[in-house]
Amino acid sequence: MKALMYTKPAKMDGFTVLEPGVCELMDIPEPELKPEEGMKIRIDYTAMCATDAHVVTMGLYGAPCPQILGHETMGTIVEITESGEDAGFEVGDKVVVNGSAPCGCCDQCKRGNDNACYNKIFGQVFKMSGAFTEYVTAYPQQCFRIPDDPPVDPKYYCLTEPLATAMEGIDLADIKIGNSVLLQGCGAIGSIILNMLVLRGCTSITVSDPVPEKRETARKLGAQYLIDPTTENLEERAMEITDFRGYDIIFDVAGVPSAAPLLPDLLAYRGKLVYFAVFPMDYKLPLSLYDLYLKEGRIQTVYTSFYNIPRSMDLLPRMDLDTIVTKEMKLSDGVEIFNEFLRSKNNKIIVKCSDL
Amino acid sequence: MKALMYTKPAKMDGFTVLEPGVCELMDIPEPELKPEEGMKIRIDYTAMCATDAHVVTMGLYGAPCPQILGHETMGTIVEITESGEDAGFEVGDKVVVNGSAPCGCCDQCKRGNDNACYNKIFGQVFKMSGAFTEYVTAYPQQCFRIPDDPPVDPKYYCLTEPLATAMEGIDLADIKIGNSVLLQGCGAIGSIILNMLVLRGCTSITVSDPVPEKRETARKLGAQYLIDPTTENLEERAMEITDFRGYDIIFDVAGVPSAAPLLPDLLAYRGKLVYFAVFPMDYKLPLSLYDLYLKEGRIQTVYTSFYNIPRSMDLLPRMDLDTIVTKEMKLSDGVEIFNEFLRSKNNKIIVKCSDL
Amino acid sequence: MKALMYTKPAKMDGFTVLEPGVCELMDIPEPELKPEEGMKIRIDYTAMCATDAHVVTMGLYGAPCPQILGHETMGTIVEITESGEDAGFEVGDKVVVNGSAPCGCCDQCKRGNDNACYNKIFGQVFKMSGAFTEYVTAYPQQCFRIPDDPPVDPKYYCLTEPLATAMEGIDLADIKIGNSVLLQGCGAIGSIILNMLVLRGCTSITVSDPVPEKRETARKLGAQYLIDPTTENLEERAMEITDFRGYDIIFDVAGVPSAAPLLPDLLAYRGKLVYFAVFPMDYKLPLSLYDLYLKEGRIQTVYTSFYNIPRSMDLLPRMDLDTIVTKEMKLSDGVEIFNEFLRSKNNKIIVKCSDL
Amino acid sequence: MKALMYTKPAKMDGFTVLEPGVCELMDIPEPELKPEEGMKIRIDYTAMCATDAHVVTMGLYGAPCPQILGHETMGTIVEITESGEDAGFEVGDKVVVNGSAPCGCCDQCKRGNDNACYNKIFGQVFKMSGAFTEYVTAYPQQCFRIPDDPPVDPKYYCLTEPLATAMEGIDLADIKIGNSVLLQGCGAIGSIILNMLVLRGCTSITVSDPVPEKRETARKLGAQYLIDPTTENLEERAMEITDFRGYDIIFDVAGVPSAAPLLPDLLAYRGKLVYFAVFPMDYKLPLSLYDLYLKEGRIQTVYTSFYNIPRSMDLLPRMDLDTIVTKEMKLSDGVEIFNEFLRSKNNKIIVKCSDL
């Protein structure tokens, strides 16, 4: 079967990329379902995530190479074991497949800290080494049944994983209805977060992004103020829009070091600033604790939570998916999927992996 | 000037109404602005609230009689004192006027429990004895400036007070994005709460109301499931819609004793049930603590919070006000305003009180 | 081996007990460790819980009969399988053993609602049918390693389960430091909750209990006001102690229907009332929603959470265990353990189940 | 009357202190009670705060000079106006006097953001220019009656203001019972926070402070682990104490730039780090967002809240005040009060300002 694989790591000097890594469309053997696993799944759709790109371009997480890329996925069960059936699944079920699941046995799992599980290794423990391919095998713990006759096209369920991560940020931001909000960066995950901020009752919804296509997506999703930071003064505009109070809530999804330090200055009294993006491993934000103290501000970071997956699937039909997904491609497009992502004109790209 | 007044109290035997009270359109002298007050305000619009009706029909709160009715209001400053100017207001400003304000001196105020203020007497301390009239005088503490060039018709700011009360319920319900929700009763305040639940990212949004017009409003506001409890089995439908999990969040805005006891049975594990309505003073809900315990459920009631008013004004432009306001009347319509409300076909009725 | 067993169910007419059930000390075969389990454990100490008593006396939960009673327990691993070792355990480890564990596969588990797990059957899925005996077998998911050289006598770790349940109530009560508190009922679990309320920074700590021995325990644990409800007027005393504000937090751990309805009247503005006790299955609290609304009050019930267990073990050394445990008995005391509990003079009774 | 005054500002080059400011004990006229104020108060006790010292030594807040220092105070009403009586006070009442109060009229006050009040100027609006003196005049809004026959010596109520500020930090840290905690810096306010952390049910309570006297106070207040960062490796000890999980909660009260950057590394998964201290105005914390992201960590700063004052007075009797107050001095000690504070051997110094 075909698989889009990360085949050569980036050359790094410390944290500096000397030469980016390589990904290629390869032919690999189809996986066989083992008795201890639960099901074999034909991948229907997998979405492209910035993480996939950063693994290749800058060795993010020190992820092992080679591996199949892609972790935002949904498919159809084609083969099942007894443990899969015991968990209530059957052949033909459409499912969201998560790259991992908590072990349930370690100290962190027993504390409910699912995503700090000591034994969960991304894309490994549960044997799913990536979803830009045609078939994977999985455990019942990592599979989530898509309802029959879902209110949206089942392909969109491949966005469940980024929704769950965005949801973690939304939960941790502790937003009150009517809170003003600024979003810096409206790309792939940014557009999902924007959609949720709109759905979360925010006001003075402001999006700053240098890419015109992304500002246009933001407008469609309900942003009330659009800022091009390359031609406008973000600080002045922010103060004007918020009547000099600053924003109650700020999300940074850009992850651009040069744009990060201004944000604390734009917070309102008791405001909360969520640095959602994954910043470069060697970047240090210069943070004025005195200024933050005067406004009793908060800085929050966001990993993700496995436990958000079912709630994300519940939420999916309320999302504006047609606007968020700006391009649909095919697995056979191979490396062009990456290149299209890196051109930075799209929000979400989803990839059809099998003939349905 | 004209004023819609509560002129004769209901005859009661304990909590039983023998004969409802009376309201009438009267001619009364225009109030004079006193030096210790801040401003005289021409009332532009006042909205009709169930509380106004219940004061007359069943002596709610033991409210004093006679008094001018109406407490959801906005108008224009026509005269101002020095203290009004010191607080930043000027003649011509459009303002929301709240019926009261916390004193700032009592133990509850000093604890931030604004609405438990010992000295605040509804519509009295701050001398505004009701807003279904042409002019009132007020203190700066109870006035809130409407922005110049507001993004919605200024008349809609008369809905600020019910928005602030609904917002208190939304805050206290502690809703997570993606939570399923049931709303029982979609009348005046019910439609405002529904609008907020939609804006709060709820899912499986279900509305139960026996009045077809109100279900139609609910549909327009985004309800996904509509139930007529007179012809459908609410419990069966609720279980079917939620896949037998029950609802994460339930709001009762009906305040109908016969319909209240079923709701705890419809809650999901760790669900929260908000009895938002003002129930009859002598009604006791028969609550099974054992059943509630098995699902670790919560019951919440809601008063209101003065501190929500500015945030409600911020939120107003995101509300679907054209759908919520189903009728506009004039002060000269007098008692017919009450009668129209009591016919129960409308969501919010707003009343134009002055020639603008 | 010996086991204290529930051997004959209560005779019931609906919810009325005609004749209580029976428990007996029996000789039963020692369980054998199966390959799919993780470990065999010698029970060192098991604590007596009101739930054990209520299962026998009034058929609580419709629990199956016969079964071994007891579910608050700790012991020592005497035999282990590969899966037990993989999870980091070894022979000789002292462990807390929980009666069940979430399956990790069902919809509720995948939502993080551990205790709503569809497949967890108390004392069954994980094959531990009760801990008032000498040996049990268990799965790694339900075992929690006690630290080497713990700062308190290891026997006290048999109190982990009730601590985890009390902790769930403490978490859900959302207590702020300095909040005033009333505890109704200071028996077994009541004394644990009192200890936590003291540790949680509560003020005006008031305990109402008719039993002098329990009031004395309450005094030792830090209660500042003690009320005997059989001779004192609880409402008058509550208002006097709180300067007529009422209590910010109230816990009912008595579970006595006649004493439950007064409590909402004793709440402060925005107060939270936790009905922690398991009330009779057919009892309905008559709750005035109008009165609760005027104070914006909240009613919370409490089940428990598996995820609290490690945190409870962390907290254990800060608890006043010598005061909470008022009696130590031996498994060979048999039915007398139950009788002593039913005399209602003790807080916690712990039972030594093996010769250490 | 005598007053300890800030008479000469520090010489600064930007944020660098070239020469510290000066404070002196002066003779000044007794203030006269004006009709618009509420009461004249004889100051009984005022506590010394690091803020007082920093105003003098490094021009903190750009506070005006000259002014009377001191803002943590309690005294006795000696003269009263009608507005003071209307608010329920009388001559002879002992009261806590807060340096300011929210105006109740501005946008921030109307949002309940009491301490962001636009019109509140520290020690000015409410005319109390400092409390290291014999008499002040005040408004009812800033006075809080101490109960008759309080359970602790009334002098200790001069600690209400720092308790209210510490309480804000405790509230914002969102501590769960059983959470592990590290406190860096156990001086004046540090010892108050430590006392609250102990009262808040924390575990693995660890205090790092280079001063032996302060570690000794920490031990008396209940710290379980004491670290001297000048001779021990804080990171190694922290990991050892927390079994390599890190701390759930960390408070920095040292405010020492060189010691601040290590703290995020010591956080547990989902841990919360409270930078409570007021850091130098030009200091920037170098914060690794990537590392914080991996643990989903949070940074919180703390201003204070006026609304905490009554709750702090409620809590006072549960605090270990005899341990926190390590020295009592007299107003006539003058500048020596400052010098003693700057020697850094004490926790709280309280100063008797009048002959009682």
PDB file of N, CA, C and O in Angstrom, chain D residues 219-236:
ATOM      1  N   ARG D 219       9.343  26.231  59.331  1.00  0.00           N
ATOM      2  CA  ARG D 219       9.199  24.952  60.029  1.00  0.00           C
ATOM      3  C   ARG D 219       8.062  25.020  61.047  1.00  0.00           C
ATOM      4  O   ARG D 219       7.209  24.135  61.127  1.00  0.00           O
ATOM      5  N   LYS D 220       8.042  26.115  61.799  1.00  0.00           N
ATOM      6  CA  LYS D 220       6.989  26.277  62.817  1.00  0.00           C
ATOM      7  C   LYS D 220       5.599  26.346  62.183  1.00  0.00           C
ATOM      8  O   LYS D 220       4.608  25.931  62.786  1.00  0.00           O
ATOM      9  N   LEU D 221       5.528  26.901  60.978  1.00  0.00           N
ATOM     10  CA  LEU D 221       4.223  27.065  60.318  1.00  0.00           C
ATOM     11  C   LEU D 221       3.760  25.788  59.622  1.00  0.00           C
ATOM     12  O   LEU D 221       2.645  25.729  59.124  1.00  0.00           O
ATOM     13  N   GLY D 222       4.635  24.777  59.573  1.00  0.00           N
ATOM     14  CA  GLY D 222       4.175  23.501  59.020  1.00  0.00           C
ATOM     15  C   GLY D 222       4.866  23.059  57.745  1.00  0.00           C
ATOM     16  O   GLY D 222       4.456  22.074  57.132  1.00  0.00           O
ATOM     17  N   ALA D 223       5.909  23.761  57.319  1.00  0.00           N
ATOM     18  CA  ALA D 223       6.646  23.307  56.140  1.00  0.00           C
ATOM     19  C   ALA D 223       7.212  21.917  56.431  1.00  0.00           C
ATOM     20  O   ALA D 223       7.713  21.659  57.530  1.00  0.00           O
ATOM     21  N   GLN D 224       7.133  21.029  55.437  1.00  0.00           N
ATOM     22  CA  GLN D 224       7.602  19.656  55.648  1.00  0.00           C
ATOM     23  C   GLN D 224       9.028  19.462  55.136  1.00  0.00           C
ATOM     24  O   GLN D 224       9.744  18.588  55.599  1.00  0.00           O
ATOM     25  N   TYR D 225       9.420  20.298  54.177  1.00  0.00           N
ATOM     26  CA  TYR D 225      10.777  20.226  53.640  1.00  0.00           C
ATOM     27  C   TYR D 225      11.349  21.634  53.586  1.00  0.00           C
ATOM     28  O   TYR D 225      10.690  22.542  53.065  1.00  0.00           O
ATOM     29  N   LEU D 226      12.547  21.809  54.109  1.00  0.00           N
ATOM     30  CA  LEU D 226      13.195  23.126  54.119  1.00  0.00           C
ATOM     31  C   LEU D 226      14.452  23.062  53.287  1.00  0.00           C
ATOM     32  O   LEU D 226      15.261  22.137  53.452  1.00  0.00           O
ATOM     33  N   ILE D 227      14.607  24.014  52.397  1.00  0.00           N
ATOM     34  CA  ILE D 227      15.779  24.019  51.521  1.00  0.00           C
ATOM     35  C   ILE D 227      16.521  25.342  51.668  1.00  0.00           C
ATOM     36  O   ILE D 227      15.906  26.414  51.648  1.00  0.00           O
ATOM     37  N   ASP D 228      17.841  25.235  51.832  1.00  0.00           N
ATOM     38  CA  ASP D 228      18.702  26.429  51.802  1.00  0.00           C
ATOM     39  C   ASP D 228      19.313  26.484  50.406  1.00  0.00           C
ATOM     40  O   ASP D 228      20.210  25.696  50.083  1.00  0.00           O
ATOM     41  N   PRO D 229      18.820  27.378  49.551  1.00  0.00           N
ATOM     42  CA  PRO D 229      19.264  27.359  48.147  1.00  0.00           C
ATOM     43  C   PRO D 229      20.721  27.772  47.980  1.00  0.00           C
ATOM     44  O   PRO D 229      21.280  27.607  46.890  1.00  0.00           O
ATOM     45  N   THR D 230      21.329  28.284  49.043  1.00  0.00           N
ATOM     46  CA  THR D 230      22.748  28.671  48.909  1.00  0.00           C
ATOM     47  C   THR D 230      23.654  27.466  49.072  1.00  0.00           C
ATOM     48  O   THR D 230      24.816  27.489  48.677  1.00  0.00           O
ATOM     49  N   THR D 231      23.134  26.401  49.692  1.00  0.00           N
ATOM     50  CA  THR D 231      23.988  25.226  49.908  1.00  0.00           C
ATOM     51  C   THR D 231      23.403  23.959  49.291  1.00  0.00           C
ATOM     52  O   THR D 231      24.089  22.953  49.194  1.00  0.00           O
ATOM     53  N   GLU D 232      22.121  24.002  48.913  1.00  0.00           N
ATOM     54  CA  GLU D 232      21.499  22.807  48.340  1.00  0.00           C
ATOM     55  C   GLU D 232      21.077  23.075  46.899  1.00  0.00           C
ATOM     56  O   GLU D 232      20.855  24.223  46.525  1.00  0.00           O
ATOM     57  N   ASN D 233      20.946  21.989  46.114  1.00  0.00           N
ATOM     58  CA  ASN D 233      20.494  22.111  44.735  1.00  0.00           C
ATOM     59  C   ASN D 233      18.965  22.011  44.727  1.00  0.00           C
ATOM     60  O   ASN D 233      18.396  20.930  44.902  1.00  0.00           O
ATOM     61  N   LEU D 234      18.326  23.146  44.512  1.00  0.00           N
ATOM     62  CA  LEU D 234      16.865  23.193  44.600  1.00  0.00           C
ATOM     63  C   LEU D 234      16.210  22.231  43.616  1.00  0.00           C
ATOM     64  O   LEU D 234      15.254  21.526  43.954  1.00  0.00           O
ATOM     65  N   GLU D 235      16.710  22.189  42.396  1.00  0.00           N
ATOM     66  CA  GLU D 235      16.090  21.329  41.391  1.00  0.00           C
ATOM     67  C   GLU D 235      16.171  19.854  41.786  1.00  0.00           C
ATOM     68  O   GLU D 235      15.184  19.128  41.714  1.00  0.00           O
ATOM     69  N   GLU D 236      17.329  19.432  42.218  1.00  0.00           N
ATOM     70  CA  GLU D 236      17.480  18.020  42.613  1.00  0.00           C
ATOM     71  C   GLU D 236      16.571  17.672  43.784  1.00  0.00           C
ATOM     72  O   GLU D 236      15.916  16.632  43.802  1.00  0.00           O
TER      73      GLU D 236
END
